[in-house]
């Protein structure tokens, strides 16, 4: 039984979905439980955020991952799906909700390449099934100074990484977003070097908090939030969490990311949320929580070190000068 990760973090036994619960959920997914009681009446661990019913439901169990669920109230769905950064669909916050309807999310494949013993191209549905779906309520802090609280649905990226068996040369993991001009009007603007590419150190990618998300608010992901699957790295600025991924590549050398290529002095490789390291053009000490009311009247919140996940991830950066490796 896994109760201690390679990184030395204690996970409660409840982190692992009991097999009976998992099988019951599978039944539910297959529709066999259609006439029976709702699963969250059978087992409170199955209770998850109820979706607004706009998209297909994506059943999951509430994750017991230590510290992952915050006490913060989730951002209203309406705000989380109309105030977005997804430059492939335009740079205004309202553009992705308006334009991402043109994104075709099926069929969809994800290629796993590079320094792995088992390179493969996975069909979306096969990929989504490799681990049980969990709901995790994470804070998302954008480098621009706003934040949200989102109940994601997915599983730890480590589940996939273990299955593809990285070689000894794999030191970094690169995440590549779809870049299709026919579907993404924003690609006509040379804002970034498309495709949108992000990367993590292998140990960051393996950290149990790092998540591949397939849904949010009890339902599949809306296109503007990165359908059909995206990365979520809750202790880093939002731009590290690439949307609509088509490629995950394992490499030896630290790759340049799209944001580093466009403005290296503003967007570092690490991009850990850090209230003590300001962006060259603004302070990172506070943030505005989207959906909390009037922009001018609502008090800004203090930004937390590593976005509040310091006890879980601080060790990854022991001894590093976080002003230099920002
Ligand atoms: N492919 C792609 N992924 C992306 C972005 C983008 O423009 N393109 N924007 C990033 C930024 S800056 C943030 S803050 C988050 C926003 O996620 P949300 O719109 O779901 O809140 O997505 C990130 N992932
Ligand atoms: Mo962002």
Short mmCIF file of C-alpha atoms and ligand atoms in Angstrom, two decimals:
data_model
loop_
_atom_site.label_atom_id
_atom_site.label_comp_id
_atom_site.label_asym_id
_atom_site.label_seq_id
_atom_site.Cartn_x
_atom_site.Cartn_y
_atom_site.Cartn_z
CA UNK A 1 0.00 0.00 0.00
CA UNK A 2 1.28 3.41 -0.89
CA UNK A 3 1.20 5.61 2.17
CA UNK A 4 4.46 7.38 1.57
CA UNK A 5 5.38 8.79 -1.79
CA UNK A 6 8.84 8.77 -3.29
CA UNK A 7 9.06 12.35 -2.12
CA UNK A 8 8.43 11.47 1.48
CA UNK A 9 4.99 13.03 1.90
CA UNK A 10 2.53 11.24 4.11
CA UNK A 11 -0.73 10.51 2.40
CA UNK A 12 -3.60 9.14 4.44
CA UNK A 13 -4.73 5.65 3.52
CA UNK A 14 -7.99 7.24 2.39
CA UNK A 15 -6.10 8.77 -0.51
CA UNK A 16 -6.28 5.42 -2.21
CA UNK A 17 -9.77 4.71 -3.40
CA UNK A 18 -10.94 1.49 -1.80
CA UNK A 19 -11.51 -1.13 -4.48
CA UNK A 20 -15.17 -1.70 -3.61
CA UNK A 21 -15.85 2.00 -3.89
CA UNK A 22 -14.03 2.16 -7.20
CA UNK A 23 -16.02 -0.73 -8.62
CA UNK A 24 -19.27 0.81 -7.46
CA UNK A 25 -18.32 4.01 -9.19
CA UNK A 26 -17.49 2.12 -12.35
CA UNK A 27 -20.96 0.61 -12.28
CA UNK A 28 -22.37 4.07 -11.95
CA UNK A 29 -20.28 5.26 -14.87
CA UNK A 30 -21.57 2.39 -16.98
CA UNK A 31 -25.12 3.30 -16.14
CA UNK A 32 -25.78 0.04 -14.30
CA UNK A 33 -26.67 1.96 -11.16
CA UNK A 34 -29.16 4.10 -12.98
CA UNK A 35 -32.14 2.92 -11.00
CA UNK A 36 -30.32 2.57 -7.69
CA UNK A 37 -29.64 5.23 -5.08
CA UNK A 38 -27.40 8.12 -6.02
CA UNK A 39 -23.83 7.09 -5.14
CA UNK A 40 -23.31 9.92 -2.67
CA UNK A 41 -26.23 8.61 -0.65
CA UNK A 42 -24.54 5.22 -0.42
CA UNK A 43 -21.15 6.61 0.52
CA UNK A 44 -20.48 10.21 1.59
CA UNK A 45 -16.91 9.92 0.24
CA UNK A 46 -18.50 9.94 -3.19
CA UNK A 47 -20.08 13.31 -2.61
CA UNK A 48 -18.64 15.87 -4.97
CA UNK A 49 -19.48 19.38 -6.04
CA UNK A 50 -22.77 19.33 -7.89
CA UNK A 51 -22.38 20.70 -11.38
CA UNK A 52 -24.70 23.26 -12.95
CA UNK A 53 -25.91 20.64 -15.44
CA UNK A 54 -24.54 22.38 -18.51
CA UNK A 55 -22.28 19.52 -19.56
CA UNK A 56 -22.05 15.74 -19.14
CA UNK A 57 -21.54 14.71 -15.50
CA UNK A 58 -18.14 13.31 -14.54
CA UNK A 59 -18.49 11.26 -11.33
CA UNK A 60 -15.56 11.32 -8.94
CA UNK A 61 -14.73 10.80 -5.28
CA UNK A 62 -13.62 13.66 -3.08
CA UNK A 63 -9.86 13.36 -2.76
CA UNK A 64 -8.43 13.04 0.72
CA UNK A 65 -5.05 14.24 -0.47
CA UNK A 66 -3.62 16.18 2.48
CA UNK A 67 -4.09 19.90 2.12
CA UNK A 68 -5.45 19.66 -1.40
CA UNK A 69 -8.99 20.60 -0.49
CA UNK A 70 -9.10 24.15 0.76
CA UNK A 71 -11.72 25.58 3.04
CA UNK A 72 -12.27 28.37 0.53
CA UNK A 73 -15.59 28.58 -1.21
CA UNK A 74 -15.42 27.51 -4.87
CA UNK A 75 -15.67 30.35 -7.37
CA UNK A 76 -19.12 30.55 -8.98
CA UNK A 77 -19.21 28.39 -12.14
CA UNK A 78 -20.35 31.36 -14.17
CA UNK A 79 -17.19 33.31 -13.27
CA UNK A 80 -14.83 30.36 -13.72
CA UNK A 81 -16.15 29.79 -17.25
CA UNK A 82 -16.40 33.37 -18.52
CA UNK A 83 -13.20 34.95 -17.10
CA UNK A 84 -10.44 32.92 -18.76
CA UNK A 85 -6.95 33.00 -20.14
CA UNK A 86 -6.70 30.85 -23.26
CA UNK A 87 -4.85 32.97 -25.78
CA UNK A 88 -5.46 30.51 -28.61
CA UNK A 89 -9.02 31.90 -28.52
CA UNK A 90 -8.18 35.57 -27.96
CA UNK A 91 -6.61 37.73 -25.28
CA UNK A 92 -9.71 39.26 -23.66
CA UNK A 93 -10.98 37.43 -20.58
CA UNK A 94 -14.32 36.94 -22.30
CA UNK A 95 -12.85 35.68 -25.63
CA UNK A 96 -12.37 32.00 -24.71
CA UNK A 97 -16.01 31.58 -23.61
CA UNK A 98 -17.12 33.23 -26.84
CA UNK A 99 -14.70 31.54 -29.27
CA UNK A 100 -13.75 28.13 -27.89
CA UNK A 101 -16.92 26.52 -29.19
CA UNK A 102 -14.98 25.82 -32.40
CA UNK A 103 -12.61 23.46 -30.58
CA UNK A 104 -13.27 19.85 -31.57
CA UNK A 105 -12.47 17.70 -28.52
CA UNK A 106 -13.21 14.26 -30.04
CA UNK A 107 -11.50 12.28 -31.39
CA UNK A 108 -8.53 13.39 -29.27
CA UNK A 109 -5.20 11.73 -28.70
CA UNK A 110 -2.27 12.52 -26.42
CA UNK A 111 1.23 11.51 -27.54
CA UNK A 112 3.74 10.50 -24.87
CA UNK A 113 7.22 10.97 -26.29
CA UNK A 114 10.89 11.22 -25.53
CA UNK A 115 12.80 9.70 -22.65
CA UNK A 116 10.35 6.94 -21.68
CA UNK A 117 10.54 3.18 -22.05
CA UNK A 118 6.94 3.06 -23.25
CA UNK A 119 6.28 5.90 -25.69
CA UNK A 120 2.68 5.75 -26.86
CA UNK A 121 -0.23 7.67 -28.30
CA UNK A 122 -3.27 7.34 -26.10
CA UNK A 123 -6.83 7.84 -27.19
CA UNK A 124 -8.59 10.26 -24.85
CA UNK A 125 -11.05 7.73 -23.45
CA UNK A 126 -8.33 5.18 -22.72
CA UNK A 127 -6.24 7.85 -21.04
CA UNK A 128 -9.09 9.15 -18.88
CA UNK A 129 -9.64 5.63 -17.53
CA UNK A 130 -6.14 4.86 -16.32
CA UNK A 131 -6.90 6.04 -12.77
CA UNK A 132 -10.04 6.70 -10.70
CA UNK A 133 -11.41 10.22 -11.00
CA UNK A 134 -11.00 12.40 -7.91
CA UNK A 135 -12.37 15.81 -7.10
CA UNK A 136 -9.79 18.22 -5.70
CA UNK A 137 -10.54 21.77 -4.73
CA UNK A 138 -7.47 23.84 -5.61
CA UNK A 139 -6.67 27.52 -5.57
CA UNK A 140 -5.63 28.91 -8.96
CA UNK A 141 -3.49 32.06 -8.81
CA UNK A 142 -2.91 33.90 -12.08
CA UNK A 143 0.36 35.82 -12.43
CA UNK A 144 -1.82 38.85 -13.25
CA UNK A 145 -2.97 39.13 -9.63
CA UNK A 146 -6.35 37.39 -9.53
CA UNK A 147 -7.33 34.00 -8.20
CA UNK A 148 -10.11 31.43 -8.22
CA UNK A 149 -10.99 28.28 -6.30
CA UNK A 150 -11.90 25.42 -8.59
CA UNK A 151 -13.20 21.90 -7.87
CA UNK A 152 -11.22 19.99 -10.51
CA UNK A 153 -11.82 16.38 -11.48
CA UNK A 154 -8.95 14.18 -12.54
CA UNK A 155 -6.01 12.30 -11.08
CA UNK A 156 -2.35 12.78 -10.21
CA UNK A 157 -0.16 13.05 -13.30
CA UNK A 158 2.21 10.64 -11.49
CA UNK A 159 -0.26 7.84 -12.35
CA UNK A 160 0.50 8.34 -16.04
CA UNK A 161 4.22 8.99 -15.57
CA UNK A 162 4.71 5.71 -13.71
CA UNK A 163 2.98 3.79 -16.49
CA UNK A 164 5.19 5.16 -19.28
CA UNK A 165 8.40 4.48 -17.31
CA UNK A 166 10.72 7.48 -17.69
CA UNK A 167 14.34 6.59 -18.48
CA UNK A 168 17.25 7.81 -16.37
CA UNK A 169 17.66 10.69 -18.83
CA UNK A 170 14.20 12.11 -18.17
CA UNK A 171 14.76 15.25 -16.06
CA UNK A 172 11.96 17.51 -17.33
CA UNK A 173 8.45 17.06 -18.72
CA UNK A 174 7.10 19.26 -21.48
CA UNK A 175 3.38 19.87 -22.05
CA UNK A 176 2.19 20.90 -25.50
CA UNK A 177 -1.21 22.40 -26.32
CA UNK A 178 -3.03 21.84 -29.61
CA UNK A 179 -2.18 24.48 -32.24
CA UNK A 180 -4.71 24.32 -35.06
CA UNK A 181 -5.44 27.56 -36.92
CA UNK A 182 -8.70 26.17 -38.25
CA UNK A 183 -10.08 25.82 -34.72
CA UNK A 184 -8.17 28.48 -32.80
CA UNK A 185 -8.59 32.04 -34.11
CA UNK A 186 -6.03 33.43 -31.63
CA UNK A 187 -3.17 31.63 -33.43
CA UNK A 188 -3.32 34.28 -36.16
CA UNK A 189 -1.83 36.72 -33.65
CA UNK A 190 1.89 36.17 -32.99
CA UNK A 191 1.45 36.72 -29.22
CA UNK A 192 3.35 33.59 -28.26
CA UNK A 193 5.42 31.03 -30.11
CA UNK A 194 2.67 28.54 -30.80
CA UNK A 195 2.05 25.85 -29.80
CA UNK A 196 1.66 26.93 -26.16
CA UNK A 197 4.35 24.92 -24.40
CA UNK A 198 5.00 24.59 -20.69
CA UNK A 199 7.28 22.36 -18.65
CA UNK A 200 8.03 21.07 -15.16
CA UNK A 201 10.98 19.40 -13.52
CA UNK A 202 10.32 15.64 -13.32
CA UNK A 203 9.96 15.73 -9.51
CA UNK A 204 7.41 18.57 -9.79
CA UNK A 205 5.50 16.60 -12.39
CA UNK A 206 5.56 13.53 -10.12
CA UNK A 207 4.32 15.42 -7.07
CA UNK A 208 0.89 14.06 -6.04
CA UNK A 209 -0.68 17.54 -6.15
CA UNK A 210 0.13 17.87 -9.88
CA UNK A 211 -2.99 16.85 -11.65
CA UNK A 212 -4.32 16.01 -15.09
CA UNK A 213 -7.83 17.44 -15.07
CA UNK A 214 -10.69 16.15 -17.21
CA UNK A 215 -13.51 17.99 -15.51
CA UNK A 216 -14.59 20.63 -13.02
CA UNK A 217 -17.69 21.33 -10.93
CA UNK A 218 -18.88 17.72 -11.32
CA UNK A 219 -18.85 17.83 -15.11
CA UNK A 220 -16.51 17.49 -18.08
CA UNK A 221 -14.30 20.51 -18.80
CA UNK A 222 -15.79 23.35 -20.83
CA UNK A 223 -13.66 24.14 -23.89
CA UNK A 224 -12.62 27.54 -22.53
CA UNK A 225 -11.14 25.85 -19.45
CA UNK A 226 -8.99 23.46 -21.47
CA UNK A 227 -11.12 20.57 -22.72
CA UNK A 228 -10.74 17.73 -23.06
CA UNK A 229 -7.79 17.63 -20.65
CA UNK A 230 -5.36 20.07 -19.05
CA UNK A 231 -2.66 20.26 -16.46
CA UNK A 232 -3.25 21.77 -13.00
CA UNK A 233 -0.24 22.70 -10.83
CA UNK A 234 -1.79 24.52 -7.86
CA UNK A 235 1.37 25.98 -6.27
CA UNK A 236 2.50 27.69 -9.48
CA UNK A 237 1.11 30.66 -11.38
CA UNK A 238 -1.76 29.65 -13.64
CA UNK A 239 0.23 29.90 -16.86
CA UNK A 240 2.13 26.70 -15.96
CA UNK A 241 -1.16 24.77 -16.25
CA UNK A 242 -1.41 24.18 -20.01
CA UNK A 243 -4.81 23.55 -21.55
CA UNK A 244 -6.06 21.15 -24.25
CA UNK A 245 -2.90 19.05 -24.21
CA UNK A 246 -1.88 16.91 -27.18
CA UNK A 247 1.69 16.01 -26.25
CA UNK A 248 3.65 15.16 -23.10
CA UNK A 249 7.36 14.89 -23.78
CA UNK A 250 10.10 13.72 -21.42
CA UNK A 251 13.44 15.45 -21.97
CA UNK A 252 16.89 15.70 -20.43
CA UNK A 253 17.52 19.47 -20.67
CA UNK A 254 15.35 22.20 -19.18
CA UNK A 255 13.12 23.24 -22.09
CA UNK A 256 12.25 26.85 -22.93
CA UNK A 257 8.58 27.51 -22.32
CA UNK A 258 6.38 29.75 -24.49
CA UNK A 259 6.21 32.43 -21.79
CA UNK A 260 9.96 32.36 -21.19
CA UNK A 261 10.56 32.79 -24.92
CA UNK A 262 8.25 35.78 -25.08
CA UNK A 263 9.42 37.58 -21.89
CA UNK A 264 12.21 35.79 -19.99
CA UNK A 265 12.65 38.59 -17.44
CA UNK A 266 8.96 38.43 -16.48
CA UNK A 267 8.04 34.75 -16.61
CA UNK A 268 10.57 32.35 -15.19
CA UNK A 269 10.68 28.60 -15.62
CA UNK A 270 9.66 27.87 -12.02
CA UNK A 271 6.83 30.40 -11.65
CA UNK A 272 6.12 29.33 -8.08
CA UNK A 273 3.54 31.56 -6.45
CA UNK A 274 5.63 33.81 -4.20
CA UNK A 275 4.33 36.99 -2.54
CA UNK A 276 7.95 38.07 -1.86
CA UNK A 277 9.10 38.02 -5.47
CA UNK A 278 7.35 40.69 -7.47
CA UNK A 279 6.67 40.65 -11.16
CA UNK A 280 8.90 43.34 -12.75
CA UNK A 281 5.79 45.43 -13.45
CA UNK A 282 3.63 44.79 -10.35
CA UNK A 283 3.58 43.43 -6.81
CA UNK A 284 2.61 39.80 -6.18
CA UNK A 285 1.83 40.36 -2.47
CA UNK A 286 -1.96 40.35 -2.83
CA UNK A 287 -4.65 39.03 -5.12
CA UNK A 288 -8.26 39.63 -6.08
CA UNK A 289 -10.55 36.61 -5.75
CA UNK A 290 -12.77 36.44 -8.83
CA UNK A 291 -16.48 36.31 -8.07
CA UNK A 292 -16.24 37.95 -4.65
CA UNK A 293 -17.94 41.11 -5.73
CA UNK A 294 -17.10 44.60 -6.85
CA UNK A 295 -13.52 45.01 -8.05
CA UNK A 296 -13.05 48.36 -6.31
CA UNK A 297 -14.84 47.62 -3.05
CA UNK A 298 -13.69 44.08 -2.29
CA UNK A 299 -10.54 43.85 -0.22
CA UNK A 300 -7.64 42.05 -1.86
CA UNK A 301 -6.38 38.88 -0.17
CA UNK A 302 -2.82 38.23 0.90
CA UNK A 303 -1.11 35.87 -1.53
CA UNK A 304 0.29 32.82 0.24
CA UNK A 305 3.73 31.32 -0.30
CA UNK A 306 3.42 28.54 -2.89
CA UNK A 307 -0.25 29.54 -3.08
CA UNK A 308 -0.84 27.93 0.32
CA UNK A 309 0.76 24.58 -0.57
CA UNK A 310 4.13 25.27 1.08
CA UNK A 311 4.01 22.37 3.55
CA UNK A 312 3.55 19.96 0.66
CA UNK A 313 5.89 21.38 -1.96
CA UNK A 314 8.43 23.58 -0.14
CA UNK A 315 10.86 20.67 0.07
CA UNK A 316 11.12 20.52 -3.73
CA UNK A 317 12.99 23.83 -3.63
CA UNK A 318 15.14 23.39 -0.53
CA UNK A 319 18.32 25.45 -0.82
CA UNK A 320 17.24 27.22 -4.00
CA UNK A 321 17.36 31.00 -4.28
CA UNK A 322 13.74 31.66 -5.25
CA UNK A 323 14.53 35.21 -6.37
CA UNK A 324 16.95 33.86 -8.93
CA UNK A 325 14.90 30.80 -9.87
CA UNK A 326 11.60 32.69 -10.07
N1 LIG B 1 -2.97 26.53 -23.92
C1 LIG B 1 -3.10 27.49 -22.99
N2 LIG B 1 -3.09 27.15 -21.69
C2 LIG B 1 -3.22 28.11 -20.74
C3 LIG B 1 -3.31 29.47 -21.09
C4 LIG B 1 -3.29 29.81 -22.48
O1 LIG B 1 -3.38 30.98 -22.89
N3 LIG B 1 -3.19 28.79 -23.39
N4 LIG B 1 -3.38 30.44 -20.09
C5 LIG B 1 -2.86 30.06 -18.77
C6 LIG B 1 -3.15 31.04 -17.73
S1 LIG B 1 -2.27 32.49 -17.79
C7 LIG B 1 -4.02 30.78 -16.70
S2 LIG B 1 -4.20 31.89 -15.41
C8 LIG B 1 -4.87 29.57 -16.70
C9 LIG B 1 -6.33 29.96 -16.61
O2 LIG B 1 -7.16 28.85 -16.48
P1 LIG B 1 -8.75 29.05 -16.42
O3 LIG B 1 -9.13 29.91 -17.60
O4 LIG B 1 -9.32 27.68 -16.51
O5 LIG B 1 -9.04 29.72 -15.12
O6 LIG B 1 -4.69 28.77 -17.86
C10 LIG B 1 -3.35 28.68 -18.33
N5 LIG B 1 -3.25 27.72 -19.41
MO1 LIG B 2 -2.46 33.47 -15.77
#
